[in-house]
PDB file of C-alpha atoms in Angstrom:
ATOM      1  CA  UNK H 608       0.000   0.000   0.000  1.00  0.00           C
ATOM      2  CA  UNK H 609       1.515   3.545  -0.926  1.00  0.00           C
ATOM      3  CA  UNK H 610       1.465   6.835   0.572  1.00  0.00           C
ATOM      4  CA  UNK H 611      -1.121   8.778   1.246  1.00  0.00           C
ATOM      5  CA  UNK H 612      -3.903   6.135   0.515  1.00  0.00           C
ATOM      6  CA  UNK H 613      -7.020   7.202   2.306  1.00  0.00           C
ATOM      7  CA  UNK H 614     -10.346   5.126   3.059  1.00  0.00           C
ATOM      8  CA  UNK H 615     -13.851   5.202   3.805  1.00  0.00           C
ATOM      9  CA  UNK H 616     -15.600   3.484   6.271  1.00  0.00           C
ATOM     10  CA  UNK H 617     -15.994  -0.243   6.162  1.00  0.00           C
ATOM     11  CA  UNK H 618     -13.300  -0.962   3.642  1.00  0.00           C
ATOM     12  CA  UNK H 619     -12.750  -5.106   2.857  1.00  0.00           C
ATOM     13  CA  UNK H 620      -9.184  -5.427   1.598  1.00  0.00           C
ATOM     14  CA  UNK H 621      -7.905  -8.995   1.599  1.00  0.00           C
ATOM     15  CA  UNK H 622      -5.138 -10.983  -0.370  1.00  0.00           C
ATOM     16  CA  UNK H 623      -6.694 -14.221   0.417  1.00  0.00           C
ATOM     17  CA  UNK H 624      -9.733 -16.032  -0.988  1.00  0.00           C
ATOM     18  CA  UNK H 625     -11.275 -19.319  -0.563  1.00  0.00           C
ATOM     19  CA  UNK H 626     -10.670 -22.039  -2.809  1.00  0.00           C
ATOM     20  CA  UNK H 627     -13.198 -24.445  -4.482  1.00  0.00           C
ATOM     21  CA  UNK H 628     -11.370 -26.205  -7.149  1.00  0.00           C
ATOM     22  CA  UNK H 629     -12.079 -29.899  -5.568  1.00  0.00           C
ATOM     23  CA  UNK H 630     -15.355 -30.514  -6.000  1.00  0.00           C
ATOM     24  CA  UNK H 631     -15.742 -33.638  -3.521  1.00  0.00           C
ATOM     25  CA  UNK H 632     -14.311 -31.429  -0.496  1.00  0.00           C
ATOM     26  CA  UNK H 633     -16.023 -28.927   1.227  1.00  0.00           C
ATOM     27  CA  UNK H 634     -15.229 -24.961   0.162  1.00  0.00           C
ATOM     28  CA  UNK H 635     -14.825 -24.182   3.745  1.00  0.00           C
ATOM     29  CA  UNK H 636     -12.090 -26.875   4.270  1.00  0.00           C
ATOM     30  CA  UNK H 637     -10.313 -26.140   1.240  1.00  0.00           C
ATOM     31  CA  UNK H 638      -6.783 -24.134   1.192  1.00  0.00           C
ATOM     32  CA  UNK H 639      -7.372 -20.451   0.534  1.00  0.00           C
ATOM     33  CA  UNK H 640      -6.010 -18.773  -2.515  1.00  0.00           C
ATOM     34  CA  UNK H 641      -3.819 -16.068  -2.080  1.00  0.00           C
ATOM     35  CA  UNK H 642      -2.693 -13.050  -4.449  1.00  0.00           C
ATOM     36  CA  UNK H 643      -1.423 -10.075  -3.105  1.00  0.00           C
ATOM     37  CA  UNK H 644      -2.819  -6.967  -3.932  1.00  0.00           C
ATOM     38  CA  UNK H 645      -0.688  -3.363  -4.506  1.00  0.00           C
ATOM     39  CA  UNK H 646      -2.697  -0.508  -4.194  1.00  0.00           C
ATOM     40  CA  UNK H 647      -0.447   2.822  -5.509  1.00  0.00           C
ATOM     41  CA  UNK H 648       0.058   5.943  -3.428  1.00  0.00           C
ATOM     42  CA  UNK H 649      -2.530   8.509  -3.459  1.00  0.00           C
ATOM     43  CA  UNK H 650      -5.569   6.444  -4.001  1.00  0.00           C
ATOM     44  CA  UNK H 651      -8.886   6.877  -2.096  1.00  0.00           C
ATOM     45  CA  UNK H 652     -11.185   4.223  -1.924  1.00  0.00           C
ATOM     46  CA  UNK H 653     -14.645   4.835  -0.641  1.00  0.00           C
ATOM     47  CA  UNK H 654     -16.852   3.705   1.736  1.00  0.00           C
ATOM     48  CA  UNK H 655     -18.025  -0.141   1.897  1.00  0.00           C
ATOM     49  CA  UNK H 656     -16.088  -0.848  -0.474  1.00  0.00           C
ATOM     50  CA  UNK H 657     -14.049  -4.098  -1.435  1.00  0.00           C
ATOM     51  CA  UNK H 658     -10.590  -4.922  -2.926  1.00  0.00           C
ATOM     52  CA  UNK H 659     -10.311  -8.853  -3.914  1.00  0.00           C
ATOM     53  CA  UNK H 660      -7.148 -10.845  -4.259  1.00  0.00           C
ATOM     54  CA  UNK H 661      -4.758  -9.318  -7.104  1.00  0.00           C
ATOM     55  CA  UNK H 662      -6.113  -6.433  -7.565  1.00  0.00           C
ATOM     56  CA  UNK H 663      -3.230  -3.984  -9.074  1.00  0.00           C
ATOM     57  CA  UNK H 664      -4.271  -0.147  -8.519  1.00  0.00           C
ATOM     58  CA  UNK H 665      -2.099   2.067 -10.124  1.00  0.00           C
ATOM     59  CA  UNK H 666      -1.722   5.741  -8.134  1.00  0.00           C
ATOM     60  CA  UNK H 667      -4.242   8.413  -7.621  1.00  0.00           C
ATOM     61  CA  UNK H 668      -6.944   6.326  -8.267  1.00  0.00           C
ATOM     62  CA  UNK H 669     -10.528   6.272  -6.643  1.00  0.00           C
ATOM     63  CA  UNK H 670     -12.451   3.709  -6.026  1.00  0.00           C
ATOM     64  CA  UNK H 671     -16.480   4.478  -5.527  1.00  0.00           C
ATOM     65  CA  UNK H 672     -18.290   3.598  -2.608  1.00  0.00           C
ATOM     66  CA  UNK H 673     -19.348   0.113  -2.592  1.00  0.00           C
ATOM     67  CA  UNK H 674     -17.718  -0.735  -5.816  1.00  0.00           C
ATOM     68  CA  UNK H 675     -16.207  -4.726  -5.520  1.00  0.00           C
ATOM     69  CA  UNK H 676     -13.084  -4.637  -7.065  1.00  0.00           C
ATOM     70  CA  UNK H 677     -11.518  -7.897  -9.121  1.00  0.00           C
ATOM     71  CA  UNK H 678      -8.171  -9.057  -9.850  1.00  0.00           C
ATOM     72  CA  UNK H 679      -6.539  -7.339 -12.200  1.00  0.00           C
ATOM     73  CA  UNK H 680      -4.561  -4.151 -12.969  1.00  0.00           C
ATOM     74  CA  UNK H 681      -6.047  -0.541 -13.212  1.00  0.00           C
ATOM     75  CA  UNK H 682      -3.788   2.199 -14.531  1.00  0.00           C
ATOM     76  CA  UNK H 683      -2.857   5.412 -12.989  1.00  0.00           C
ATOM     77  CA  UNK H 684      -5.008   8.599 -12.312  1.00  0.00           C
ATOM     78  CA  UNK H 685      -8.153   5.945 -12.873  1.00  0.00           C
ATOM     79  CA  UNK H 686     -11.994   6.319 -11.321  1.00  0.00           C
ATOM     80  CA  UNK H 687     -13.635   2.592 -11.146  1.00  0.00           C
ATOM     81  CA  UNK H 688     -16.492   2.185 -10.049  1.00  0.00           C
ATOM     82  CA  UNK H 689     -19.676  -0.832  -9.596  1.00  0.00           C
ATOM     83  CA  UNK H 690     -20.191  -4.386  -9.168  1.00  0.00           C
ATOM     84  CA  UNK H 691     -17.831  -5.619 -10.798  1.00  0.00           C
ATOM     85  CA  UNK H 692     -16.076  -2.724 -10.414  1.00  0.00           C
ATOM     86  CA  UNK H 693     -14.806  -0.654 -13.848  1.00  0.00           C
ATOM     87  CA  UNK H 694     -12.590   1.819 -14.781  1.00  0.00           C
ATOM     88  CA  UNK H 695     -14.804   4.290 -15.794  1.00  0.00           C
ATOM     89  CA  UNK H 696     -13.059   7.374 -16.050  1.00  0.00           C
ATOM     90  CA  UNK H 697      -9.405   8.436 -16.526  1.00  0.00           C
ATOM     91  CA  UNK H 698      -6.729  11.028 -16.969  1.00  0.00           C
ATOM     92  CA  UNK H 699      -5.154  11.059 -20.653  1.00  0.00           C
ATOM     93  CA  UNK H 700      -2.186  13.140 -20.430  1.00  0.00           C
ATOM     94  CA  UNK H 701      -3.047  14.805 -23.614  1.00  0.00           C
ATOM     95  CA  UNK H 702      -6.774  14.319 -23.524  1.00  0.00           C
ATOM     96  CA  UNK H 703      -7.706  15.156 -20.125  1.00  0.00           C
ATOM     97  CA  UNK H 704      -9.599  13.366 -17.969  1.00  0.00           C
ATOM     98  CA  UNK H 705     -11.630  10.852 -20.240  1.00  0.00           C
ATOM     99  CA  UNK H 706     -14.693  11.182 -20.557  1.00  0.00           C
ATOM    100  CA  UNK H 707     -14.965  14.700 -19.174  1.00  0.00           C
ATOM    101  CA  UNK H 708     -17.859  15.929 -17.659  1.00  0.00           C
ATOM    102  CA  UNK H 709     -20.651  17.908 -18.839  1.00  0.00           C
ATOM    103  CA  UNK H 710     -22.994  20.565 -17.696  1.00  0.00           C
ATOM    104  CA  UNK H 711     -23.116  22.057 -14.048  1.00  0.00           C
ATOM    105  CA  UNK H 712     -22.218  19.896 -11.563  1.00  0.00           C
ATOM    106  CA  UNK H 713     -24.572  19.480  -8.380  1.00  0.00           C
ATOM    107  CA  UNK H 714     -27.086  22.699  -6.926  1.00  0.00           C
ATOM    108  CA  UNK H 715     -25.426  24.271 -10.252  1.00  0.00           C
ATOM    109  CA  UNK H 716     -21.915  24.207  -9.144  1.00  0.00           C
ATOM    110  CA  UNK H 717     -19.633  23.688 -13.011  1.00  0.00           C
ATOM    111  CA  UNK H 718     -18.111  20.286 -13.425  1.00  0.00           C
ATOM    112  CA  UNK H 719     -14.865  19.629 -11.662  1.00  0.00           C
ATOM    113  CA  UNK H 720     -13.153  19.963 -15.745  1.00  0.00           C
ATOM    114  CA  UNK H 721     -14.418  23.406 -15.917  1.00  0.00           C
ATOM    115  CA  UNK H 722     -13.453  24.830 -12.787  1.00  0.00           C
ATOM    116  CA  UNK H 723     -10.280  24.190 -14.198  1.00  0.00           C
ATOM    117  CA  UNK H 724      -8.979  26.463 -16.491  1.00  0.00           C
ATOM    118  CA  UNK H 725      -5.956  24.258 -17.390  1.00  0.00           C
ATOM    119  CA  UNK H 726      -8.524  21.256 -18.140  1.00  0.00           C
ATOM    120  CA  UNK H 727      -6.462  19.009 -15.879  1.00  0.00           C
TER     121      UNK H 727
END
């Protein structure tokens, strides 16, 4: 886990899952599964929600409350979200964040891209 990673409330992060590749045994008496999991400085994961074995966040990401997140890797600067969780926003260097927002945000407030001038 970097730097600077912050949390909501009621967070699951594990590196271990249980195993039910042999059918004839019970799941419960089977030997877990593990895969670590790297989560990269600067990240923020919100409340409730969950971080499953071999998951690979990249920095400044943000995870949204109660997303369930599954093994595999999620690049930098990258906003996933849901069950299963998806990227579904992220920061192009050249682009911007992808896909921007539109319209005023909330009680008329702009959306975070054009509050800033430098569309970063």
């Amino acid at each position: 886990m970097g730097d600077f990673v912050y949390t909501g409330p009621h967070v699951y992060i594990t590196d271990q899952n249980h195993s039910y590749r042999d059918t004839e045994t019970p799941v419960g008496l089977q030997w877990p599964a593990d895969d670590p999991v790297r989560i990269g400085p600067g990240t923020w994961i919100g409340a409730n929600a969950v971080i499953l074995p071999g998951v690979r966040l990249g920095r400044n990401c943000v995870v949204a409350a109660g997303s369930v997140v599954r093994p595999g890797e999620y690049p930098d600067h990258s906003v996933i979200a849901g069950v299963p969780g998806r990227v579904v926003r992220r920061y192009d260097p050249e682009a911007g964040w992808m896909p921007p927002l539109r319209g005023p945000g909330p009680a008329g407030r702009p959306a975070d891209d054009a509050a800033d001038p430098a569309g970063a």
